[in-house]
Coordinates of N, CA, C and O in Angstrom, one line a residue:
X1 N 30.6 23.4 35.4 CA 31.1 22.1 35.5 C 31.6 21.6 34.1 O 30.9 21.8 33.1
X2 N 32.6 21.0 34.0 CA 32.9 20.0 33.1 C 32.7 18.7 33.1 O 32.6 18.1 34.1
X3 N 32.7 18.0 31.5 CA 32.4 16.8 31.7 C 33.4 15.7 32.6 O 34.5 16.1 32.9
X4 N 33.1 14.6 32.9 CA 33.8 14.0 34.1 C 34.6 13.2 33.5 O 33.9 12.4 32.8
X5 N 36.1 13.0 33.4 CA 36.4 11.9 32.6 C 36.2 10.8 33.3 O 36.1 9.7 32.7
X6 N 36.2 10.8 35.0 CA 35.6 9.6 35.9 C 34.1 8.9 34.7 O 34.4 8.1 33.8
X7 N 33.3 9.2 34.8 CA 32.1 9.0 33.9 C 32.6 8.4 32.8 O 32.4 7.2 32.9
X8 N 33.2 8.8 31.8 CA 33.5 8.5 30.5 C 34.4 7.2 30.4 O 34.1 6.6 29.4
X9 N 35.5 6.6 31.0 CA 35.9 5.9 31.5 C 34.9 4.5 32.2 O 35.2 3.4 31.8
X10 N 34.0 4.9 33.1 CA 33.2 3.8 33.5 C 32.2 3.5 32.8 O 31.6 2.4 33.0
X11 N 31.7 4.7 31.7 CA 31.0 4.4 30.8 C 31.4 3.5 29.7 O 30.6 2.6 29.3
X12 N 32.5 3.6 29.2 CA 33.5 2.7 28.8 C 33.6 1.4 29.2 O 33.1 0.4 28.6
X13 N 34.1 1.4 29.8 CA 34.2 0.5 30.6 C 32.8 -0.7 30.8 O 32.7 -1.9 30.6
X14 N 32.0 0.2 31.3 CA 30.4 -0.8 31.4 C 30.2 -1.2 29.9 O 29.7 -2.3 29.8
X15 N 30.6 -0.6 28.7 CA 30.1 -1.1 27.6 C 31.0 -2.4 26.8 O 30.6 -3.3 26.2
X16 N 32.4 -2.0 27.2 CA 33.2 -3.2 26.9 C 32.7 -4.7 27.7 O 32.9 -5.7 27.0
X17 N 32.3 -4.9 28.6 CA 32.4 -6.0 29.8 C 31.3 -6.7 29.2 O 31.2 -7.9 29.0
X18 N 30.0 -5.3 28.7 CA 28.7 -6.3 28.2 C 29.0 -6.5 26.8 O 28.7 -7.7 26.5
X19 N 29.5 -5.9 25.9 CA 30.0 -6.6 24.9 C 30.7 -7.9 25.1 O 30.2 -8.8 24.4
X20 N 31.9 -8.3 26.0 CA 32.6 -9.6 26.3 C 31.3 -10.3 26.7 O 30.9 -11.2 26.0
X21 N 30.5 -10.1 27.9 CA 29.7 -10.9 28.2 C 28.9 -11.5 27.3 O 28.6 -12.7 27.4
X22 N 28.5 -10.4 26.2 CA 27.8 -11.0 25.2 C 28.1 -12.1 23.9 O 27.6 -13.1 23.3
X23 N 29.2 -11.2 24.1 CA 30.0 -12.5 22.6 C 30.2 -13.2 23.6 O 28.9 -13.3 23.7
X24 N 30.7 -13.9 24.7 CA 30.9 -15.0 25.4 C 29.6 -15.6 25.8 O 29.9 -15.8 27.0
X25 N 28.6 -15.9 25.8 CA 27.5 -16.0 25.9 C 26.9 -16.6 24.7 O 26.7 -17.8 24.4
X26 N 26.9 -15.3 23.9 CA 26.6 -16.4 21.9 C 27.3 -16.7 21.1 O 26.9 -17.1 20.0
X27 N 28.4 -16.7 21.5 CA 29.5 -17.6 20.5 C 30.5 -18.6 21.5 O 31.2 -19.5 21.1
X28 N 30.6 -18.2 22.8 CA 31.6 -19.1 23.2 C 33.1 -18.6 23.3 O 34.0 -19.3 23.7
X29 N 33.2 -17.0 22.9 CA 34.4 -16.9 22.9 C 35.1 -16.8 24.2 O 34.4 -16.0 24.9
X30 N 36.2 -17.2 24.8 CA 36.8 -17.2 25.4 C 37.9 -16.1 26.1 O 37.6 -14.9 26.1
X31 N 38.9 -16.4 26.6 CA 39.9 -15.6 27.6 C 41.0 -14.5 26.2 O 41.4 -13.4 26.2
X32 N 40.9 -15.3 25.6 CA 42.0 -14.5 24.1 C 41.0 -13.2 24.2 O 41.6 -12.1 24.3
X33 N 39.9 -13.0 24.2 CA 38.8 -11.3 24.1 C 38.9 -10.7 25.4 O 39.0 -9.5 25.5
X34 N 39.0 -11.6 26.2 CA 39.0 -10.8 27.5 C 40.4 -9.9 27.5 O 40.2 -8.7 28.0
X35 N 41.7 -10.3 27.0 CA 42.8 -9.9 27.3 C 43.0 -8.6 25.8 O 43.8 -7.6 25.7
X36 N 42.1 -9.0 24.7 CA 41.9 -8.1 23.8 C 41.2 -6.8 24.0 O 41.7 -5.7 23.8
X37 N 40.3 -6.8 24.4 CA 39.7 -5.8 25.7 C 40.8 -4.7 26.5 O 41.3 -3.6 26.3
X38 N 40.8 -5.9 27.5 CA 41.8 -5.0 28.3 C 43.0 -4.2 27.6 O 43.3 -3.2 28.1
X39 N 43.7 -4.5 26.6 CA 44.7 -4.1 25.6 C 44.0 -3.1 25.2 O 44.5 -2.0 25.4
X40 N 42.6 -3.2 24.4 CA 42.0 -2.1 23.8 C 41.6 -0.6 24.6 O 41.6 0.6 24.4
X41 N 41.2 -1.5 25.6 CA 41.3 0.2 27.0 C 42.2 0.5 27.6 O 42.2 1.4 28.3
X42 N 43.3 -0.1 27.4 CA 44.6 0.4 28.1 C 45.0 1.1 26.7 O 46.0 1.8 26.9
X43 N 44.7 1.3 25.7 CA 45.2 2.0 24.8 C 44.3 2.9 24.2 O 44.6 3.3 23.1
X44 N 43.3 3.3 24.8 CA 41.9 4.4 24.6 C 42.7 5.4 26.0 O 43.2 6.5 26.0
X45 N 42.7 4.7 26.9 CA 43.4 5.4 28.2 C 44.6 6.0 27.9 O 44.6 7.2 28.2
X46 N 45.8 5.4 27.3 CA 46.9 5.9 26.5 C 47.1 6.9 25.8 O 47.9 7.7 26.1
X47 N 46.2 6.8 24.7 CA 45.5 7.9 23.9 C 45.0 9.1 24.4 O 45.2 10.2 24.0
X48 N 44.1 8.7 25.4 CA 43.4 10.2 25.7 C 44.4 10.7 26.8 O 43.7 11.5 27.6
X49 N 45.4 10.6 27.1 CA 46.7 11.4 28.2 C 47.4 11.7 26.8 O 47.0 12.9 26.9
X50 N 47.7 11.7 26.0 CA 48.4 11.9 25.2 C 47.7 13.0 23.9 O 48.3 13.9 23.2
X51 N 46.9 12.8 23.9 CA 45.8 13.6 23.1 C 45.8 15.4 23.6 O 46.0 15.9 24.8
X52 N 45.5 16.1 22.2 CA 44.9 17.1 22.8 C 44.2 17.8 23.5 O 43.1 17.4 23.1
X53 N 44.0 18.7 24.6 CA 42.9 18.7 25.5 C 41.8 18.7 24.4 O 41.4 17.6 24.1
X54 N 41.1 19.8 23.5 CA 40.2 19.9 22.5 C 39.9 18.6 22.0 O 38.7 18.6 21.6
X55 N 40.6 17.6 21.8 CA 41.0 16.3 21.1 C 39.8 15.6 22.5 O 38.6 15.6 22.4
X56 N 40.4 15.2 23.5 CA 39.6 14.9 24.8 C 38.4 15.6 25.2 O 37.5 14.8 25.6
X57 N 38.2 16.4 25.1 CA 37.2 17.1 25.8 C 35.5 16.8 24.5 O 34.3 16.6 24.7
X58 N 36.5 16.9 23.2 CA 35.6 15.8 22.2 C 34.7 14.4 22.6 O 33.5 14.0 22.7
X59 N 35.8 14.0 22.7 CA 35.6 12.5 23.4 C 34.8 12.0 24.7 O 34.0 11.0 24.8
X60 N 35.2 13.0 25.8 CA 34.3 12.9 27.0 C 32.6 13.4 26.5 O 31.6 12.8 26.9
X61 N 32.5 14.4 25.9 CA 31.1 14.6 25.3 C 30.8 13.1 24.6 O 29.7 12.6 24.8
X62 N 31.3 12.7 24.2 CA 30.8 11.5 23.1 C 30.6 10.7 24.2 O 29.3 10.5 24.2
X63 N 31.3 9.7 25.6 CA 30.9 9.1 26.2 C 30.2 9.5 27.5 O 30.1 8.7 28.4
X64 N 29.8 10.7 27.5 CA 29.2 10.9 29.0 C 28.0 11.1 28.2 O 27.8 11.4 27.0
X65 N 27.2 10.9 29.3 CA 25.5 10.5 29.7 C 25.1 12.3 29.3 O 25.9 13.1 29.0
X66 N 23.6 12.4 29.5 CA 23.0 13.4 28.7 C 23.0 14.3 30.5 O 23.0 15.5 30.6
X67 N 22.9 13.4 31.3 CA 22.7 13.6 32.8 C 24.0 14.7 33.2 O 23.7 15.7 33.9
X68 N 25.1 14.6 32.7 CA 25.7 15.5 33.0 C 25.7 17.0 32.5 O 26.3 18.0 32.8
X69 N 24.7 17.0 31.5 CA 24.3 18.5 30.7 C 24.0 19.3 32.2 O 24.4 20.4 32.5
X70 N 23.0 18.3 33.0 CA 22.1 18.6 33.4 C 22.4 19.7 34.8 O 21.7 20.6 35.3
X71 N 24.2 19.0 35.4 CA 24.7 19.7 36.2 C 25.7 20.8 35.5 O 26.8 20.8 36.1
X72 N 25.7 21.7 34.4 CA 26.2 22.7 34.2 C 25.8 24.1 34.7 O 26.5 25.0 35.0
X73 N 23.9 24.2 34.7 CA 23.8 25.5 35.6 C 23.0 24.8 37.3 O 21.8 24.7 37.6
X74 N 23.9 24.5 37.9 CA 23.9 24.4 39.2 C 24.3 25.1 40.0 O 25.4 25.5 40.1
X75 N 22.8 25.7 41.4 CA 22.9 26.7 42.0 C 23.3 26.2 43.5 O 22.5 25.3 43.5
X76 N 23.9 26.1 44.8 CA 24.1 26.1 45.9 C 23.9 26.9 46.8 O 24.7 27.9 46.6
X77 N 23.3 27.0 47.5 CA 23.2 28.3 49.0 C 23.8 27.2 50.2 O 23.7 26.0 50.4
X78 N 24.3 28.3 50.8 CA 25.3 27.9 52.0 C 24.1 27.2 52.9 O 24.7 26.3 53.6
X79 N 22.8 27.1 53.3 CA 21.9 26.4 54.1 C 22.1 24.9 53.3 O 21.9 24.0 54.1
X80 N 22.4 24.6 52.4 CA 22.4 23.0 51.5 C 21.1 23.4 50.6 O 20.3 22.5 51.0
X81 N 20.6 24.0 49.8 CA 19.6 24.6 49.1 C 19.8 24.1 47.3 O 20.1 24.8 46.4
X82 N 19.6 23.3 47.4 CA 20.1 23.4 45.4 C 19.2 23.4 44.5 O 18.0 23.0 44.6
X83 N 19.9 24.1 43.0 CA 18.6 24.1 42.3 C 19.7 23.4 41.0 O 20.7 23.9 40.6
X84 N 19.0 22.2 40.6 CA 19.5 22.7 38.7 C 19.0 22.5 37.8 O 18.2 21.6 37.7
X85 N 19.7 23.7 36.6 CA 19.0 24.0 35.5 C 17.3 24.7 35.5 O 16.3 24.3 35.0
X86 N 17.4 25.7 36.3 CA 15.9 26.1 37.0 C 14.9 25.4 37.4 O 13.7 25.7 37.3
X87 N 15.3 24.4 37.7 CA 14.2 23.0 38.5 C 13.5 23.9 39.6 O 13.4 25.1 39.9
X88 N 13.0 22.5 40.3 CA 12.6 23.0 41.8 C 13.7 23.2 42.6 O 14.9 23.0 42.2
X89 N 13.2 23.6 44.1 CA 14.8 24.1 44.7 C 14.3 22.6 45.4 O 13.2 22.1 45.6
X90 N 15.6 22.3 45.7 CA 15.7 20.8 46.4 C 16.6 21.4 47.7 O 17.3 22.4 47.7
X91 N 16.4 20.7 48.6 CA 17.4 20.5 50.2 C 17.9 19.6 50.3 O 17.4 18.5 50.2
X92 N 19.3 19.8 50.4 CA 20.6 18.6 50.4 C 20.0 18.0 51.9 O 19.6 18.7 52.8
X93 N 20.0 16.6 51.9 CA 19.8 16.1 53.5 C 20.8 15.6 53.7 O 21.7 15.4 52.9
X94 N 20.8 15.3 55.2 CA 21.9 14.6 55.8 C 22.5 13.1 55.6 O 23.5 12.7 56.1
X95 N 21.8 12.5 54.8 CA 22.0 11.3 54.2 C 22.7 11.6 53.0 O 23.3 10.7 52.3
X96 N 22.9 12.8 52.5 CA 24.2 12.7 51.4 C 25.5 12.7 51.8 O 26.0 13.6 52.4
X97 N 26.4 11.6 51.3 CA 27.8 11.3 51.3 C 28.9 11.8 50.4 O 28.6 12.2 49.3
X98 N 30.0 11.8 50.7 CA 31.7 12.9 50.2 C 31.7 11.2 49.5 O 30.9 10.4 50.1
X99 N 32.1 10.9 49.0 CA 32.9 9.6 48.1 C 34.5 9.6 47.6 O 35.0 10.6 47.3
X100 N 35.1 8.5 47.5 CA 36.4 8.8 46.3 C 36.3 9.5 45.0 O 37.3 10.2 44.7
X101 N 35.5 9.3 44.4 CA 35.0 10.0 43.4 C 33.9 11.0 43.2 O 33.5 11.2 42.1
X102 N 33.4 11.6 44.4 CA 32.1 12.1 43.8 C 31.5 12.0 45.1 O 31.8 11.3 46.1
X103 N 30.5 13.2 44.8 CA 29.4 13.3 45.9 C 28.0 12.8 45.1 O 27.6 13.0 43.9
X104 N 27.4 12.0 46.5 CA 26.3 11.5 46.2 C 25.4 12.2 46.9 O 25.4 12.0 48.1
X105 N 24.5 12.9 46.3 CA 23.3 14.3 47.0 C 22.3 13.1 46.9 O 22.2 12.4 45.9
X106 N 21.2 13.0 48.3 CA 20.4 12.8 48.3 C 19.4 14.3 48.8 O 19.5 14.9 49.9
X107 N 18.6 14.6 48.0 CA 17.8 15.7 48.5 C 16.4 15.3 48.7 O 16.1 14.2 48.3
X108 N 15.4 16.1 49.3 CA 14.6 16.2 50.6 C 14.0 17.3 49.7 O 14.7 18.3 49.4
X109 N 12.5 17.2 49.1 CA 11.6 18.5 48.7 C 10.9 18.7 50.1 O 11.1 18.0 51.1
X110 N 9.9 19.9 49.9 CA 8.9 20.2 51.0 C 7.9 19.2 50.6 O 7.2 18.9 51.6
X111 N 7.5 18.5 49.3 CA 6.6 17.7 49.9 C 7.2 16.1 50.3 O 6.6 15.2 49.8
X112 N 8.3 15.7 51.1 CA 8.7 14.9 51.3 C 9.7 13.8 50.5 O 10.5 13.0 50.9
X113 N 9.2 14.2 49.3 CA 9.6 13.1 48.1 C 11.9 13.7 47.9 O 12.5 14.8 47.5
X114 N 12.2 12.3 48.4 CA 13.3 12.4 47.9 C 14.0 11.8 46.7 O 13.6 10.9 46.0
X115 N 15.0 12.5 46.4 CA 15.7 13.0 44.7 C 17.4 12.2 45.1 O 18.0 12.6 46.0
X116 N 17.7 11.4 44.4 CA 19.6 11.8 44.4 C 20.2 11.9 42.6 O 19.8 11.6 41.5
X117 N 21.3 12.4 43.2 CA 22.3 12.6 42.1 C 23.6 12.6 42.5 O 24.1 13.3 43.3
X118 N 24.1 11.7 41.8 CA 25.6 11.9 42.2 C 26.3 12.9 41.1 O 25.9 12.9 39.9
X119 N 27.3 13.6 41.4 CA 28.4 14.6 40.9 C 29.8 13.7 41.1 O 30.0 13.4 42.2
X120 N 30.5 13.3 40.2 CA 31.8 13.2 39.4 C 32.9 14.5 39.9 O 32.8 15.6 39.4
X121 N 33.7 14.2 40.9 CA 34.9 15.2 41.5 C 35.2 15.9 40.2 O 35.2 17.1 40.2
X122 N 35.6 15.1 39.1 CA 36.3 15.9 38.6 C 35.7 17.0 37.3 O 36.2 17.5 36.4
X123 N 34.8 17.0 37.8 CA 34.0 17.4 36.9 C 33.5 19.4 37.6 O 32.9 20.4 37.1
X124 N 34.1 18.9 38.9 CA 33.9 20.4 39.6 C 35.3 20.8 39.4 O 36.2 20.0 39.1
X125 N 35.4 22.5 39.8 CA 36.4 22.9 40.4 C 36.9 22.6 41.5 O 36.2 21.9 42.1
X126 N 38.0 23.0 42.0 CA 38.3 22.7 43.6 C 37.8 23.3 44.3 O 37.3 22.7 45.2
X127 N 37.8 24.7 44.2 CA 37.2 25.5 44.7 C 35.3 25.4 45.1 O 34.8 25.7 46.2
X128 N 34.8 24.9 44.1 CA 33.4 24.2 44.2 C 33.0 23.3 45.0 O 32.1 23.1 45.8
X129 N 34.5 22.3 44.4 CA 34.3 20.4 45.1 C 34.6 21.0 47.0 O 34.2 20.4 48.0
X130 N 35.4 22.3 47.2 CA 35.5 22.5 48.2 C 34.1 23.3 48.9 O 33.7 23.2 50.0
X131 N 33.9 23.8 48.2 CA 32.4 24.5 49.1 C 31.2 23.1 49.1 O 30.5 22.8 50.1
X132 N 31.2 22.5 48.0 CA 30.0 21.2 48.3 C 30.5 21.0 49.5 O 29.9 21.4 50.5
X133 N 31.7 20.3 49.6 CA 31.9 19.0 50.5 C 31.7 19.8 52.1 O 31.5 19.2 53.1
X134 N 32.0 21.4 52.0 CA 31.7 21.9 53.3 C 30.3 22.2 53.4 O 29.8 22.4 54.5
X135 N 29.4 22.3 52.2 CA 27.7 22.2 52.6 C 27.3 21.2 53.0 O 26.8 21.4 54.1
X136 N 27.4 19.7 52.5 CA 27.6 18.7 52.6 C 28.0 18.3 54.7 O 27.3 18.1 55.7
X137 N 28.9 18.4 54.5 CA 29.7 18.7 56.3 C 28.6 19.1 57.3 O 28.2 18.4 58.3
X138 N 27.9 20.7 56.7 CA 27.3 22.0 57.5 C 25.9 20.9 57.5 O 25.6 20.5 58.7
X139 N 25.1 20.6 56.7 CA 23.9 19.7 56.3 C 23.7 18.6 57.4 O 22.7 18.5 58.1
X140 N 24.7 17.9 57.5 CA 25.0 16.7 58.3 C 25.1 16.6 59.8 O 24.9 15.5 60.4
X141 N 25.7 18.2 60.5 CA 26.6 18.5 61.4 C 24.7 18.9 62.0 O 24.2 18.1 62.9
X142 N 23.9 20.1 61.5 CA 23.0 20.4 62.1 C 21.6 19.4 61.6 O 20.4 19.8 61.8
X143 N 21.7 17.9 60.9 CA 21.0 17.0 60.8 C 19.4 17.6 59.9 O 18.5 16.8 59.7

C-alpha cells in the first residue's frame, strides 16, 4: 500500500479549519482568514499536481497518520480473513461497507470483540481495491 493522498488532504484540511476556528475564537479574526485559507490550500493542492512524484510522496509521509504504516503488510484470504502487520487474524463481517473513498472493515474476532479500520482507495492498487471490494461483496452475500 501506499500512502493515501485522500488522508493527507483531509488531514490538512482538519488542521487548517481548527486553526481558523481558533484564531476566530481568540482574537476575533474574521472572513478576510477564512478566504486566506482557502487560497492557501488551493495552492498546497496546486503545488502537489505539479510537483515531483518523490517531491509528493515526501509530503504525503509528512501529513498522513502513523495508522497508515500499519496497513503496508496486509494479509487477505478469499473467506474475508485479515491479518495486519502479524496481528491477530481478524474476520471481515458483514457490516463492512465499499465507500467513495475507501473501505470501512468492521471485523469480528473469535472472542466476539469487534475492530474497524478504514482503508483510503487510493492508497491500494486496483487490482487489490478490486479483490477487497469482491471479499467485501462474498462476506456480505453469505452474512
Amino acid at each position: 500500500m501506499s500512502p493515501s493522498t485522500h488522508r493527507a488532504i483531509f488531514n490538512l484540511l482538519f488542521y487548517l479549519v481548527f486553526a481558523y476556528l481558533s484564531l476566530t475564537i481568540l482574537f476575533g479574526i474574521k472572513f478576510w482568514l477564512g478566504i486566506f485559507m482557502a487560497a492557501l490550500l488551493g495552492f498546497i493542492i496546486f503545488l502537489t499536481c505539479q510537483a515531483p512524484a518523490s517531491l509528493v510522496s515526501q509530503w504525503l509521509m509528512l501529513f498522513t497518520s502513523s495508522k497508515d504504516k500499519t496497513t503496508t503488510n496486509f494479509v487477505l484470504s478469499d473467506t474475508g480473513e485479515c491479518q495486519f502487520h502479524h496481528q491477530k487474524v481478524l474476520q471481515i463481517s458483514a457490516n463492512s461497507q465499499i465507500n467513495l473513498w475507501g473501505y470501512w472493515l468492521v471485523f469480528t474476532r473469535r472472542d466476539a470483540v469487534t475492530a474497524q479500520h478504514f482503508i483510503f482507495k487510493d492508497s491500494l492498487s486496483s487490482k487489490d481495491q478490486a479483490r477487497l471490494a469482491r471479499t467485501i461483496l462474498r462476506v456480505k452475500s453469505y452474512g
